[in-house]
PDB file of C-alpha atoms in Angstrom:
ATOM      1  CA  MET A   1     127.865  77.202  29.187  1.00 44.00           C
ATOM      2  CA  GLY A   2     127.773  73.630  28.020  1.00 46.00           C
ATOM      3  CA  GLN A   3     126.024  72.571  31.176  1.00 52.00           C
ATOM      4  CA  ILE A   4     123.199  74.928  30.519  1.00 49.00           C
ATOM      5  CA  PHE A   5     122.538  73.482  27.081  1.00 50.00           C
ATOM      6  CA  ALA A   6     122.894  69.946  28.451  1.00 55.00           C
ATOM      7  CA  GLY A   7     120.251  70.668  31.102  1.00 58.00           C
ATOM      8  CA  LEU A   8     117.820  72.300  28.673  1.00 69.00           C
ATOM      9  CA  SER A   9     118.212  69.445  26.166  1.00 75.00           C
ATOM     10  CA  PHE A  10     117.595  66.997  29.005  1.00 74.00           C
ATOM     11  CA  THR A  11     114.436  69.022  29.765  1.00 79.00           C
ATOM     12  CA  ALA A  12     113.351  69.072  26.147  1.00 82.00           C
ATOM     13  CA  VAL A  13     113.544  65.291  25.729  1.00 84.00           C
ATOM     14  CA  PHE A  14     111.526  64.461  28.826  1.00 83.00           C
ATOM     15  CA  LEU A  15     109.050  67.281  28.190  1.00 83.00           C
ATOM     16  CA  ALA A  16     108.420  66.127  24.670  1.00 86.00           C
ATOM     17  CA  ILE A  17     107.800  62.525  25.806  1.00 87.00           C
ATOM     18  CA  ALA A  18     105.497  63.710  28.634  1.00 85.00           C
ATOM     19  CA  ILE A  19     103.470  66.009  26.366  1.00 85.00           C
ATOM     20  CA  ALA A  20     103.033  63.246  23.709  1.00 87.00           C
ATOM     21  CA  MET A  21     101.805  60.822  26.403  1.00 86.00           C
ATOM     22  CA  MET A  22      99.561  63.512  27.928  1.00 83.00           C
ATOM     23  CA  ARG A  23      97.909  64.117  24.485  1.00 85.00           C
ATOM     24  CA  ARG A  24      97.209  60.393  24.220  1.00 83.00           C
ATOM     25  CA  ARG A  25      95.841  60.288  27.750  1.00 78.00           C
ATOM     26  CA  LYS A  26      98.106  57.375  28.739  1.00 76.00           C
ATOM     27  CA  ALA A  27      99.630  56.713  32.184  1.00 79.00           C
ATOM     28  CA  PRO A  28      99.001  59.935  33.998  1.00 81.00           C
ATOM     29  CA  ARG A  29     101.310  59.069  36.881  1.00 83.00           C
ATOM     30  CA  ILE A  30     104.204  58.366  34.515  1.00 85.00           C
ATOM     31  CA  VAL A  31     103.497  61.674  32.687  1.00 85.00           C
ATOM     32  CA  ALA A  32     103.643  63.529  36.001  1.00 86.00           C
ATOM     33  CA  ILE A  33     106.902  61.886  36.919  1.00 86.00           C
ATOM     34  CA  LEU A  34     108.403  62.609  33.473  1.00 87.00           C
ATOM     35  CA  MET A  35     107.355  66.231  33.869  1.00 87.00           C
ATOM     36  CA  PHE A  36     109.070  66.278  37.318  1.00 88.00           C
ATOM     37  CA  ILE A  37     112.230  64.898  35.725  1.00 86.00           C
ATOM     38  CA  ALA A  38     111.967  67.442  32.939  1.00 86.00           C
ATOM     39  CA  GLY A  39     111.688  70.166  35.624  1.00 84.00           C
ATOM     40  CA  CYS A  40     114.894  68.924  37.162  1.00 83.00           C
ATOM     41  CA  GLY A  41     116.653  69.969  33.981  1.00 81.00           C
ATOM     42  CA  LEU A  42     115.651  73.600  34.565  1.00 79.00           C
ATOM     43  CA  VAL A  43     117.675  73.680  37.823  1.00 79.00           C
ATOM     44  CA  GLY A  44     120.947  75.426  37.058  1.00 74.00           C
ATOM     45  CA  SER A  45     119.724  76.970  33.814  1.00 75.00           C
ATOM     46  CA  TRP A  46     118.951  80.565  33.166  1.00 75.00           C
ATOM     47  CA  PHE A  47     115.360  79.719  34.140  1.00 78.00           C
ATOM     48  CA  GLN A  48     116.534  79.294  37.689  1.00 77.00           C
ATOM     49  CA  GLY A  49     118.224  82.688  37.632  1.00 77.00           C
ATOM     50  CA  PHE A  50     115.067  84.275  36.341  1.00 82.00           C
ATOM     51  CA  ALA A  51     112.920  82.476  39.018  1.00 81.00           C
ATOM     52  CA  THR A  52     115.400  83.405  41.708  1.00 79.00           C
ATOM     53  CA  ARG A  53     115.110  87.110  40.809  1.00 79.00           C
ATOM     54  CA  ILE A  54     111.302  86.908  41.000  1.00 81.00           C
ATOM     55  CA  ALA A  55     111.434  84.971  44.267  1.00 81.00           C
ATOM     56  CA  SER A  56     113.802  87.529  45.856  1.00 78.00           C
ATOM     57  CA  VAL A  57     111.222  90.288  45.299  1.00 81.00           C
ATOM     58  CA  LEU A  58     108.171  88.306  46.650  1.00 81.00           C
ATOM     59  CA  PRO A  59     107.539  87.813  50.352  1.00 84.00           C
ATOM     60  CA  GLY A  60     109.408  84.767  51.689  1.00 81.00           C
ATOM     61  CA  ALA A  61     106.265  83.260  53.320  1.00 84.00           C
ATOM     62  CA  LEU A  62     104.435  83.344  50.097  1.00 88.00           C
ATOM     63  CA  VAL A  63     107.127  81.576  48.090  1.00 86.00           C
ATOM     64  CA  GLY A  64     107.660  79.046  50.813  1.00 86.00           C
ATOM     65  CA  PHE A  65     103.938  78.321  51.084  1.00 90.00           C
ATOM     66  CA  VAL A  66     103.522  77.924  47.313  1.00 89.00           C
ATOM     67  CA  ALA A  67     106.594  75.637  47.073  1.00 88.00           C
ATOM     68  CA  VAL A  68     105.495  73.407  49.952  1.00 89.00           C
ATOM     69  CA  ILE A  69     101.920  73.143  48.782  1.00 90.00           C
ATOM     70  CA  CYS A  70     102.957  72.326  45.157  1.00 88.00           C
ATOM     71  CA  ALA A  71     105.607  69.774  46.323  1.00 89.00           C
ATOM     72  CA  VAL A  72     103.296  68.037  48.805  1.00 88.00           C
ATOM     73  CA  GLY A  73     100.380  68.073  46.423  1.00 85.00           C
ATOM     74  CA  PHE A  74     102.442  66.640  43.603  1.00 85.00           C
ATOM     75  CA  PHE A  75     103.851  63.802  45.709  1.00 86.00           C
ATOM     76  CA  LEU A  76     100.460  62.899  47.274  1.00 83.00           C
ATOM     77  CA  ASP A  77      98.823  62.858  43.835  1.00 79.00           C
ATOM     78  CA  CYS A  78     101.443  60.435  42.524  1.00 79.00           C
ATOM     79  CA  TRP A  79     101.607  58.256  45.619  1.00 80.00           C
ATOM     80  CA  GLY A  80      99.908  54.882  45.926  1.00 65.00           C
ATOM     81  CA  LYS A  81      97.445  52.931  43.865  1.00 65.00           C
ATOM     82  CA  GLN A  82      94.588  55.448  44.324  1.00 67.00           C
ATOM     83  CA  ASN A  83      96.571  58.397  42.757  1.00 67.00           C
ATOM     84  CA  LYS A  84      94.781  61.393  41.360  1.00 67.00           C
ATOM     85  CA  ALA A  85      97.482  62.399  38.894  1.00 69.00           C
ATOM     86  CA  GLY A  86      96.253  64.205  35.877  1.00 74.00           C
ATOM     87  CA  LYS A  87      97.253  67.174  33.645  1.00 78.00           C
ATOM     88  CA  SER A  88      97.310  69.616  36.569  1.00 80.00           C
ATOM     89  CA  THR A  89      99.563  67.384  38.537  1.00 80.00           C
ATOM     90  CA  ALA A  90     101.856  67.028  35.557  1.00 81.00           C
ATOM     91  CA  ILE A  91     102.082  70.766  35.016  1.00 84.00           C
ATOM     92  CA  ILE A  92     102.774  71.405  38.708  1.00 86.00           C
ATOM     93  CA  GLY A  93     105.321  68.677  38.721  1.00 85.00           C
ATOM     94  CA  PHE A  94     107.255  70.482  36.033  1.00 86.00           C
ATOM     95  CA  PHE A  95     107.793  73.528  38.359  1.00 86.00           C
ATOM     96  CA  VAL A  96     108.281  71.669  41.652  1.00 88.00           C
ATOM     97  CA  PRO A  97     112.091  71.157  41.352  1.00 87.00           C
ATOM     98  CA  LEU A  98     112.544  74.826  40.389  1.00 85.00           C
ATOM     99  CA  LEU A  99     110.387  75.998  43.289  1.00 85.00           C
ATOM    100  CA  LEU A 100     112.248  73.858  45.754  1.00 85.00           C
ATOM    101  CA  THR A 101     115.553  75.327  44.703  1.00 83.00           C
ATOM    102  CA  VAL A 102     114.278  78.908  44.655  1.00 83.00           C
ATOM    103  CA  MET A 103     112.537  78.706  48.009  1.00 83.00           C
ATOM    104  CA  PRO A 104     115.657  79.198  50.179  1.00 79.00           C
ATOM    105  CA  VAL A 105     116.223  82.609  48.512  1.00 74.00           C
ATOM    106  CA  SER A 106     112.957  84.006  49.877  1.00 73.00           C
ATOM    107  CA  VAL A 107     112.566  82.018  53.109  1.00 75.00           C
ATOM    108  CA  LEU A 108     116.172  82.007  54.410  1.00 75.00           C
ATOM    109  CA  GLY A 109     117.789  84.719  52.309  1.00 73.00           C
ATOM    110  CA  ILE A 110     120.268  82.163  50.873  1.00 69.00           C
ATOM    111  CA  ASN A 111     120.989  82.438  47.205  1.00 63.00           C
ATOM    112  CA  PRO A 112     121.627  78.993  45.812  1.00 60.00           C
ATOM    113  CA  ASN A 113     123.833  80.386  43.045  1.00 62.00           C
ATOM    114  CA  ASP A 114     126.190  81.927  45.710  1.00 68.00           C
ATOM    115  CA  LEU A 115     126.224  78.531  47.494  1.00 63.00           C
ATOM    116  CA  VAL A 116     127.138  76.630  44.370  1.00 64.00           C
ATOM    117  CA  GLN A 117     129.824  79.180  43.476  1.00 70.00           C
ATOM    118  CA  GLY A 118     131.303  78.829  46.962  1.00 68.00           C
ATOM    119  CA  VAL A 119     131.406  75.066  46.661  1.00 63.00           C
ATOM    120  CA  ARG A 120     133.083  75.342  43.217  1.00 66.00           C
ATOM    121  CA  ASP A 121     135.710  77.734  44.701  1.00 70.00           C
ATOM    122  CA  ILE A 122     136.453  75.361  47.528  1.00 67.00           C
ATOM    123  CA  THR A 123     136.825  72.370  45.278  1.00 63.00           C
ATOM    124  CA  GLN A 124     139.030  74.297  42.883  1.00 62.00           C
ATOM    125  CA  GLN A 125     141.351  75.326  45.769  1.00 61.00           C
ATOM    126  CA  ALA A 126     141.678  71.865  47.049  1.00 57.00           C
ATOM    127  CA  GLN A 127     144.822  70.097  45.905  1.00 51.00           C
ATOM    128  CA  VAL A 128     145.365  66.425  45.375  1.00 51.00           C
ATOM    129  CA  VAL A 129     148.228  65.121  47.466  1.00 53.00           C
ATOM    130  CA  ASN A 130     150.293  62.446  45.794  1.00 55.00           C
ATOM    131  CA  PRO A 131     152.047  60.126  48.285  1.00 63.00           C
ATOM    132  CA  GLY A 132     155.850  59.945  47.936  1.00 62.00           C
ATOM    133  CA  HIS A 133     157.597  56.754  46.860  1.00 56.00           C
ATOM    134  CA  ARG A 134     159.491  54.896  49.538  1.00 60.00           C
ATOM    135  CA  ASN A 135     162.634  52.954  48.741  1.00 55.00           C
TER     136      ASN A 135
END
């Protein structure tokens, strides 16, 4: 439960900074990157569970198409000296990390929450072997 609050507080800090910079119309590329970082805090929170349920109902091709278009559009808008980053890029950037983690649910039928739980189970079952002392 502590990880959820840590992720959402992480999101809140970067989101507040990005919104303040967006209102002042300063450094649109940095605002878009800050929004992307804020969106990374949503991964693993209850927002991801909510988005996963929605994605599991929608057709896989639609979710995959939207995720790829948003991710490619975001990165191309922020890339290079002639970037086109603006408010729309920043808003899309906020949802890109969530879309990329939810996309496997619809496209491949893999639930990321089950995958994370499987990895946690395996790491908890692993035991640390301490070498014996030789005389």
